[in-house]
mmCIF file of C-alpha atoms in Angstrom:
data_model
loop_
_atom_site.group_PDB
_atom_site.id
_atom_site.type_symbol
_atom_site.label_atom_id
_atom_site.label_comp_id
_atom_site.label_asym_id
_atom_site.label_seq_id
_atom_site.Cartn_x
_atom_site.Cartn_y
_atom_site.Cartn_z
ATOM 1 C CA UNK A 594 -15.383 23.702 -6.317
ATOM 2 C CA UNK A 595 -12.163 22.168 -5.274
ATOM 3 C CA UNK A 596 -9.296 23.764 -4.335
ATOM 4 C CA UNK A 597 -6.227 24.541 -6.572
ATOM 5 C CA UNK A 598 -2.428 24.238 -4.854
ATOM 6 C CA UNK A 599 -0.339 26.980 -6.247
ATOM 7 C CA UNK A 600 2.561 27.415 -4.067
ATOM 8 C CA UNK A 601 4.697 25.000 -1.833
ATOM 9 C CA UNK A 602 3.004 26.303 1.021
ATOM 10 C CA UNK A 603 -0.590 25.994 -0.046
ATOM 11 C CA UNK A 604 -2.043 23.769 2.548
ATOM 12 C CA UNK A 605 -4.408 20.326 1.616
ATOM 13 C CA UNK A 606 -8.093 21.879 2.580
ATOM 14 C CA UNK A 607 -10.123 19.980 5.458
ATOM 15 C CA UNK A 608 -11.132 16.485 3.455
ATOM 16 C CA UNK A 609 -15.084 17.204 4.286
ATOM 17 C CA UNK A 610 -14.275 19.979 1.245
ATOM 18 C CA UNK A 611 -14.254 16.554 -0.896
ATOM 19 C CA UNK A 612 -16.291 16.006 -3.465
ATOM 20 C CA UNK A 613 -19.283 14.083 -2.612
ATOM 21 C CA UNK A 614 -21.209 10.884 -4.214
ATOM 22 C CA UNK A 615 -23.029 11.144 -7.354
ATOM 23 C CA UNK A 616 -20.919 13.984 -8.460
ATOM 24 C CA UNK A 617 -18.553 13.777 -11.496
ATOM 25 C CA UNK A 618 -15.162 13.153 -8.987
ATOM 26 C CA UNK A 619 -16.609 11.722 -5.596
ATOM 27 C CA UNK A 620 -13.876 12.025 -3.211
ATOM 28 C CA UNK A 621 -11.596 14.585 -5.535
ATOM 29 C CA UNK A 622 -10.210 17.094 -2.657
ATOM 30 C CA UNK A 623 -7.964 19.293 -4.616
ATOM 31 C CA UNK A 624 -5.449 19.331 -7.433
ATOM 32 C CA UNK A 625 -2.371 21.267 -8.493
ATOM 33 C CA UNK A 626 1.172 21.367 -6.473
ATOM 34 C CA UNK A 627 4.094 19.145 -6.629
ATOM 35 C CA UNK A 628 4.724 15.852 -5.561
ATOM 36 C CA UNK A 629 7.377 16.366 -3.285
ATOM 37 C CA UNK A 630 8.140 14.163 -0.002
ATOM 38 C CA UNK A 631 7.107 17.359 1.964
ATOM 39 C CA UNK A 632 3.736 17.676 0.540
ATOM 40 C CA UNK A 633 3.358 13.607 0.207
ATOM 41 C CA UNK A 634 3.927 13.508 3.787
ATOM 42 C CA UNK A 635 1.302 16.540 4.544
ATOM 43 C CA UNK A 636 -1.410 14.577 2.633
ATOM 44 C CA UNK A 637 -0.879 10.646 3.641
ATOM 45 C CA UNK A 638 -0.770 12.170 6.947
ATOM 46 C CA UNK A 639 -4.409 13.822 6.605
ATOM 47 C CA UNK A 640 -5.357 10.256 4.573
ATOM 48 C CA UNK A 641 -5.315 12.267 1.123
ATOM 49 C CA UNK A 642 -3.136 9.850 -2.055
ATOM 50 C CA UNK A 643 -2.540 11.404 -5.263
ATOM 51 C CA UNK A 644 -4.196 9.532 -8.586
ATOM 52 C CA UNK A 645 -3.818 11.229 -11.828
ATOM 53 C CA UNK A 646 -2.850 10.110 -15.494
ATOM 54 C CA UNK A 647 -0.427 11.730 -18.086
ATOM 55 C CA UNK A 648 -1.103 14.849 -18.655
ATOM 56 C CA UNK A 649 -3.631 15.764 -16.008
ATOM 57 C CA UNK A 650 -2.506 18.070 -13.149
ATOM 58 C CA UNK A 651 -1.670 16.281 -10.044
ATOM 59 C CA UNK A 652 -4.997 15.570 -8.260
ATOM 60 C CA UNK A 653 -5.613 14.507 -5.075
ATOM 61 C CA UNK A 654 -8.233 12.502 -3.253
ATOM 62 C CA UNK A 655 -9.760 11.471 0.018
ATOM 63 C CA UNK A 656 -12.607 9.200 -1.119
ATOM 64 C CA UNK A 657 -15.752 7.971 1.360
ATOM 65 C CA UNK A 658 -15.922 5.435 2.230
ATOM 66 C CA UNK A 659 -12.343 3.737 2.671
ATOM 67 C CA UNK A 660 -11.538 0.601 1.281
ATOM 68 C CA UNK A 661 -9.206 -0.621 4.074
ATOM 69 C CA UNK A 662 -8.063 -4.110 5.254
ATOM 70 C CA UNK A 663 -7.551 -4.326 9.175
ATOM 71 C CA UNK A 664 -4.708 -7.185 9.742
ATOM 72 C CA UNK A 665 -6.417 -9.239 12.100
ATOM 73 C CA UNK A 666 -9.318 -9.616 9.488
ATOM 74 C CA UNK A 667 -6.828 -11.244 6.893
ATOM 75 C CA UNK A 668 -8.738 -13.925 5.088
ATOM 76 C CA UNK A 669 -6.153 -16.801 4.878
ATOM 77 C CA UNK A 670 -7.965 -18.780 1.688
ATOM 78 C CA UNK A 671 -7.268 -22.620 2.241
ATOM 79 C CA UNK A 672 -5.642 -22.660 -1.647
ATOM 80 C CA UNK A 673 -3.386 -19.271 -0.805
ATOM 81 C CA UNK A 674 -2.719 -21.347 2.192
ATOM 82 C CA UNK A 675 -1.441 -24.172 0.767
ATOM 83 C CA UNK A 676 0.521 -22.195 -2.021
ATOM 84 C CA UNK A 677 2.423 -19.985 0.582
ATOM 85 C CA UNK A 678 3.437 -23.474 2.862
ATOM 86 C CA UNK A 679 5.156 -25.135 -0.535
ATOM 87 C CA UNK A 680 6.876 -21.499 -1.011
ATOM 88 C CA UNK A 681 8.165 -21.655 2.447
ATOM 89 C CA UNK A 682 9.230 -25.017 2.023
ATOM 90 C CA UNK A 683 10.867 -24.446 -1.526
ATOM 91 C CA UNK A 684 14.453 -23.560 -1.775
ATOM 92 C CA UNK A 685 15.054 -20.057 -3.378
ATOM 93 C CA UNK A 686 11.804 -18.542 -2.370
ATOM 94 C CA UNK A 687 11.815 -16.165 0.050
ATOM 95 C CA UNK A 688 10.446 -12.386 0.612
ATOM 96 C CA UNK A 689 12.677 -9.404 0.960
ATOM 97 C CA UNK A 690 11.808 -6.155 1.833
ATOM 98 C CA UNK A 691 13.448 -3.057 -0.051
ATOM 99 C CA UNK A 692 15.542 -5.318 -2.067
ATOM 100 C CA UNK A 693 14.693 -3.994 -5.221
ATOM 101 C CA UNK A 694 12.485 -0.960 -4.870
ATOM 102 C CA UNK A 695 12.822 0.492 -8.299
ATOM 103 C CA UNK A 696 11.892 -2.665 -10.323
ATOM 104 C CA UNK A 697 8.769 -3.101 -7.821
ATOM 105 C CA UNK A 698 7.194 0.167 -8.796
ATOM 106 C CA UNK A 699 8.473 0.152 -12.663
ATOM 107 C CA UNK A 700 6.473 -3.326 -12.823
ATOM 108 C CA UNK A 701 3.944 -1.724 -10.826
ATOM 109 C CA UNK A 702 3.328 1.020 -13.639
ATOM 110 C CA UNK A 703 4.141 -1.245 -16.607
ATOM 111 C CA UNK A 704 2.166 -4.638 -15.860
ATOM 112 C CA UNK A 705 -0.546 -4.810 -17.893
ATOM 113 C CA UNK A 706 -4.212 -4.989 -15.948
ATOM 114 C CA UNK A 707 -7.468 -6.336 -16.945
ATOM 115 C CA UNK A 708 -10.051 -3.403 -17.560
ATOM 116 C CA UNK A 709 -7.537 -0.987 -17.530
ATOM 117 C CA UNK A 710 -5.898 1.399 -20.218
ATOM 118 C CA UNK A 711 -2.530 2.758 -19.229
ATOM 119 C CA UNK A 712 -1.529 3.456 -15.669
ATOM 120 C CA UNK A 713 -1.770 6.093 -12.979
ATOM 121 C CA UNK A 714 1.738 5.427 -12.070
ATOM 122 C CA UNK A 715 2.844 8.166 -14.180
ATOM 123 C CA UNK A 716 7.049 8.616 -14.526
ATOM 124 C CA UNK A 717 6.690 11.854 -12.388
ATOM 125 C CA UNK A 718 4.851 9.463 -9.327
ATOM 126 C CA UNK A 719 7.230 6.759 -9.881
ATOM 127 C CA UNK A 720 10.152 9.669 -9.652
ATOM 128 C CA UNK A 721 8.202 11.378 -6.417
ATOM 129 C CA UNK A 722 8.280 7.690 -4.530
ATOM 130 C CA UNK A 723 11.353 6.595 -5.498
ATOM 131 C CA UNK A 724 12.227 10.073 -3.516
ATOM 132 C CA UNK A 725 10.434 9.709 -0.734
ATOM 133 C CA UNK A 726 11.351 5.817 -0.657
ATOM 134 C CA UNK A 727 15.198 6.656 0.008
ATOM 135 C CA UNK A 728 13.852 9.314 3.183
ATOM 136 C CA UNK A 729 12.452 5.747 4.558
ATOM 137 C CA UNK A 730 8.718 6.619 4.057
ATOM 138 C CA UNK A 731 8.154 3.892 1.069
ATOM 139 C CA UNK A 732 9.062 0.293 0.667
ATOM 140 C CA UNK A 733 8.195 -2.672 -1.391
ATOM 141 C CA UNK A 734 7.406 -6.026 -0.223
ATOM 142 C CA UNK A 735 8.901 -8.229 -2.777
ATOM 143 C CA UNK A 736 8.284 -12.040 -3.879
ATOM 144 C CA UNK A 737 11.483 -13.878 -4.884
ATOM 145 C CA UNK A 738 11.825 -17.107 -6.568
ATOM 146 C CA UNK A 739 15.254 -18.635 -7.562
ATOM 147 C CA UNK A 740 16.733 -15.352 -7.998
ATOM 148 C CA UNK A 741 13.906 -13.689 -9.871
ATOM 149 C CA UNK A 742 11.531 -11.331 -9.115
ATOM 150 C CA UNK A 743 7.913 -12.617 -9.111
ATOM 151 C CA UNK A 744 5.573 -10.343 -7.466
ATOM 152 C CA UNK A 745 5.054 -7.932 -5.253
ATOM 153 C CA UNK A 746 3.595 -4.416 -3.942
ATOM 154 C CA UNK A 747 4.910 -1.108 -2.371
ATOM 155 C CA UNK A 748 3.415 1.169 -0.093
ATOM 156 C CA UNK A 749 4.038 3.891 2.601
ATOM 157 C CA UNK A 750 4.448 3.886 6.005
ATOM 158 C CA UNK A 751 4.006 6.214 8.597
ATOM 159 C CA UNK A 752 4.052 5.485 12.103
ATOM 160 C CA UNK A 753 2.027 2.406 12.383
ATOM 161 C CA UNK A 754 0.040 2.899 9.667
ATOM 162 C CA UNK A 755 0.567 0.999 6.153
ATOM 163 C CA UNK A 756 -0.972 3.126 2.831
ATOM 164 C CA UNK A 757 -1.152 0.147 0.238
ATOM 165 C CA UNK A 758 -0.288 1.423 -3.337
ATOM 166 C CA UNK A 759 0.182 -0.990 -6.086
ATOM 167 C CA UNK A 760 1.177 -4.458 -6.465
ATOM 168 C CA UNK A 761 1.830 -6.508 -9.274
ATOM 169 C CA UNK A 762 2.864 -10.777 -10.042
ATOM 170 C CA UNK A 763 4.788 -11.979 -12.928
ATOM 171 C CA UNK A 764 3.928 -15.775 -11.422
ATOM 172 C CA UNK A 765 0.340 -16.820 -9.899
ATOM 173 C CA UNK A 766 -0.216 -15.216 -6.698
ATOM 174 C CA UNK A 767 3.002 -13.945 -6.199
ATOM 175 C CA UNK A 768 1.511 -10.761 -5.128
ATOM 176 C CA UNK A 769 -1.007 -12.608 -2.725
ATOM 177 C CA UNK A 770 2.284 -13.595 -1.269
ATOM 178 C CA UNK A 771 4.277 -10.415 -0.788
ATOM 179 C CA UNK A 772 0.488 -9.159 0.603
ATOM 180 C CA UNK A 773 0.005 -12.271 3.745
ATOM 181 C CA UNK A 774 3.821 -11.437 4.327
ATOM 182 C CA UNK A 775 2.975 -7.931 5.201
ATOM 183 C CA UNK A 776 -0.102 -8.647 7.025
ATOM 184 C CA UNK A 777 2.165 -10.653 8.832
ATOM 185 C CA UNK A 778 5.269 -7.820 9.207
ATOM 186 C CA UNK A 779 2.306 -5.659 10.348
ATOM 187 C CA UNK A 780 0.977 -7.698 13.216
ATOM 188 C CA UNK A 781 4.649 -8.554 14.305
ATOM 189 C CA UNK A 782 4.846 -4.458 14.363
ATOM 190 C CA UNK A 783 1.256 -3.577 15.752
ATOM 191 C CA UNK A 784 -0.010 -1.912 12.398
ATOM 192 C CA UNK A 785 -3.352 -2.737 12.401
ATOM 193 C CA UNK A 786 -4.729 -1.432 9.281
ATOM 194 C CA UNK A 787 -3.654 -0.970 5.921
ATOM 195 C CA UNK A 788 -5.283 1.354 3.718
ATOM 196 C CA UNK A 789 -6.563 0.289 0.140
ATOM 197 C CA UNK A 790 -7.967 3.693 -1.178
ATOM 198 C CA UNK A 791 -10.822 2.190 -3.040
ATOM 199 C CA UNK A 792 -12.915 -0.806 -2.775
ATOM 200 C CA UNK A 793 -12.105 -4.154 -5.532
ATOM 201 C CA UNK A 794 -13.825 -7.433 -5.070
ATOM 202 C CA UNK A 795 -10.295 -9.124 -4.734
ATOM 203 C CA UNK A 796 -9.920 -7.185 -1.387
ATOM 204 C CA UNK A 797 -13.336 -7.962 -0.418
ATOM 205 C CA UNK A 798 -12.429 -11.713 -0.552
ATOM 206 C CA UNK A 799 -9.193 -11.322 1.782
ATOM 207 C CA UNK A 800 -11.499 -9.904 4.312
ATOM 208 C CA UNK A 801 -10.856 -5.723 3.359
ATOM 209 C CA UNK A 802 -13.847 -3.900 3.778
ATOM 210 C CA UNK A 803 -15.178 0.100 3.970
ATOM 211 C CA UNK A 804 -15.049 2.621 6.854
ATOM 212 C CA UNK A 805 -16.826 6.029 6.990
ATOM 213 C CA UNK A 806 -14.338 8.356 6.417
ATOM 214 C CA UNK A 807 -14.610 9.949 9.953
ATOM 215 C CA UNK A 808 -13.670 6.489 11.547
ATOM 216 C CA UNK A 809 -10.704 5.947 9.368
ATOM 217 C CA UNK A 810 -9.433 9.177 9.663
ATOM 218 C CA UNK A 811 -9.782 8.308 13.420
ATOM 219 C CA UNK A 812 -7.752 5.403 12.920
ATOM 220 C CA UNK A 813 -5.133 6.778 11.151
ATOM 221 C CA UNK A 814 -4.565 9.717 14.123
ATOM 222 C CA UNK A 815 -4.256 7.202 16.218
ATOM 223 C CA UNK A 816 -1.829 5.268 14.189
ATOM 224 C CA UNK A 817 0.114 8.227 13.040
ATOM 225 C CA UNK A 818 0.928 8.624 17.030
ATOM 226 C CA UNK A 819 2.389 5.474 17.806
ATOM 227 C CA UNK A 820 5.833 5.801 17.152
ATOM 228 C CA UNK A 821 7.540 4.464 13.299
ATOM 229 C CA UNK A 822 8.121 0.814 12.878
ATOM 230 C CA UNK A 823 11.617 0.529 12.400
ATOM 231 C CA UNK A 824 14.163 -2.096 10.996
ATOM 232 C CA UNK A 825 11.751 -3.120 8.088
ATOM 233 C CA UNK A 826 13.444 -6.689 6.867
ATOM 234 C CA UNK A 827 11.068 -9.840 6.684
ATOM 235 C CA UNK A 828 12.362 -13.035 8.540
ATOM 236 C CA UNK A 829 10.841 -16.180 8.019
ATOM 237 C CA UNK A 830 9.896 -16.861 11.439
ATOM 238 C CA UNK A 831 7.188 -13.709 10.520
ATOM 239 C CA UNK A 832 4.857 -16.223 8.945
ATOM 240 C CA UNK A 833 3.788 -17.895 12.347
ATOM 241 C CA UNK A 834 1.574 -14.770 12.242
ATOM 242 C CA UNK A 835 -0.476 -17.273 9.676
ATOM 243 C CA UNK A 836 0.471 -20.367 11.432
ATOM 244 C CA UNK A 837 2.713 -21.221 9.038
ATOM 245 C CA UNK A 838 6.669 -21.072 8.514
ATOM 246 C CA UNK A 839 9.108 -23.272 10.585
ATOM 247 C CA UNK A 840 8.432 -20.898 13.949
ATOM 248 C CA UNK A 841 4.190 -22.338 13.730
ATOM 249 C CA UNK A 842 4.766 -25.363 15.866
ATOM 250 C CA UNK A 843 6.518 -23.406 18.733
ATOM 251 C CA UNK A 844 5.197 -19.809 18.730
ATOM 252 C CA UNK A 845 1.813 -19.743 16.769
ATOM 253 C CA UNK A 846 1.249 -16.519 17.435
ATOM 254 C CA UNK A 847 -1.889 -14.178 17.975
#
């Protein structure tokens, strides 16, 4: 049975209270409550995420395993390689962080997605982040060519720990972009893992993989205790993290 929130200061239950495999819900911890930043912040901090669709209470989840992708483990594809060098090298492409955080999660909700029918980014999660986004807890990674935005993904951050939540590309791999650029902002900031709830083959391929729950909850306390990465802006110089961007040659980085 899972536990039901039914005041503000109803407290997320231990995350071993999950539901386990080969139930109906594996991983469903507990539903009810609102989404405000003070309860968002309670349960990214215990590795909980809320996923829901209209008209469901707000339910909330801490699945096992954890689909995560560790920075250093980045798989750098040789054709993603090439396509991110001519981007660098191509006048009115760049990547901005927080430029535009409303339009990243709106066309994170509204892009359509193969295998999928409507969204989990419900108008009461997009209201919740956009919240908690001007506290300094959320931001969006964002893919810009000639003025437009192409791509991108948002996600939280606390201490130096990265919760990936949606991305989305209105141009080929514009979203594989905005994702090596924050692998990169994340080594420049010692964030060393970035957490994609559950697994997909397309993480597979860019080297994510699963942990146990108990090891990437033991991650995350570690990360949560090592101070908040603070200013977040993307330079260009940030790509020699790949080997790539005009800094390579002189600073190729670890």
């Amino acid at each position: 049975m899972i536990a039901w929130l039914r005041s503000p200061l109803d407290t997320l239950p231990d995350t071993r209270r999950a539901l386990p495999a080969g139930s109906d819900a594996p991983g469903l911890l507990a539903a009810g409550g609102e989404l405000t930043p003070q309860r968002l912040a309670e349960a990214y901090a215990k590795g909980v995420f809320p996923w829901y669709s209209e008209g469901q209470p707000v339910l909330w989840w801490s699945p096992d395993p954890r689909m995560v992708l560790l920075t250093d483990e980045f798989r750098l594809k040789r054709s993603l390689r090439k396509t991110i060098a001519k981007f660098i090298r191509t006048p009115g492409c760049e990547v901005r962080i927080d430029h535009d955080f409303r339009r990243v999660i709106q066309a994170c909700a509204h892009t359509p997605r193969e295998g999928q029918d409507g969204t989990w980014i419900v108008p009461a999660m997009v209201e919740a982040y956009l919240r908690w986004h001007r506290l300094g807890a959320v931001h969006s990674v964002e893919t810009w060519i000639d003025g437009e935005l192409a791509g991108g993904l948002y996600g939280v951050s606390l201490g130096r720990m990265f919760f990936g939540e949606s991305m989305f590309s209105h141009r080929t791999d514009a979203s594989k972009i905005a994702l090596a650029a924050l692998v990169c902002f994340c080594r420049e900031h010692g964030i060393g893992m970035i957490d994609c709830q559950q697994r997909t083959g397309h993480l597979a391929s860019l080297g994510g993989r699963e942990l146990p729950r108990p090891e990437f909850e033991r991650r995350l306390s570690h990360a949560l205790g090592a101070g908040e990465v603070t200013p977040w802006t993307y330079h260009v110089s940030l790509w020699r993290h790949l080997g790539l961007g005009p800094a390579a040659a002189q600073d190729p980085g670890p």
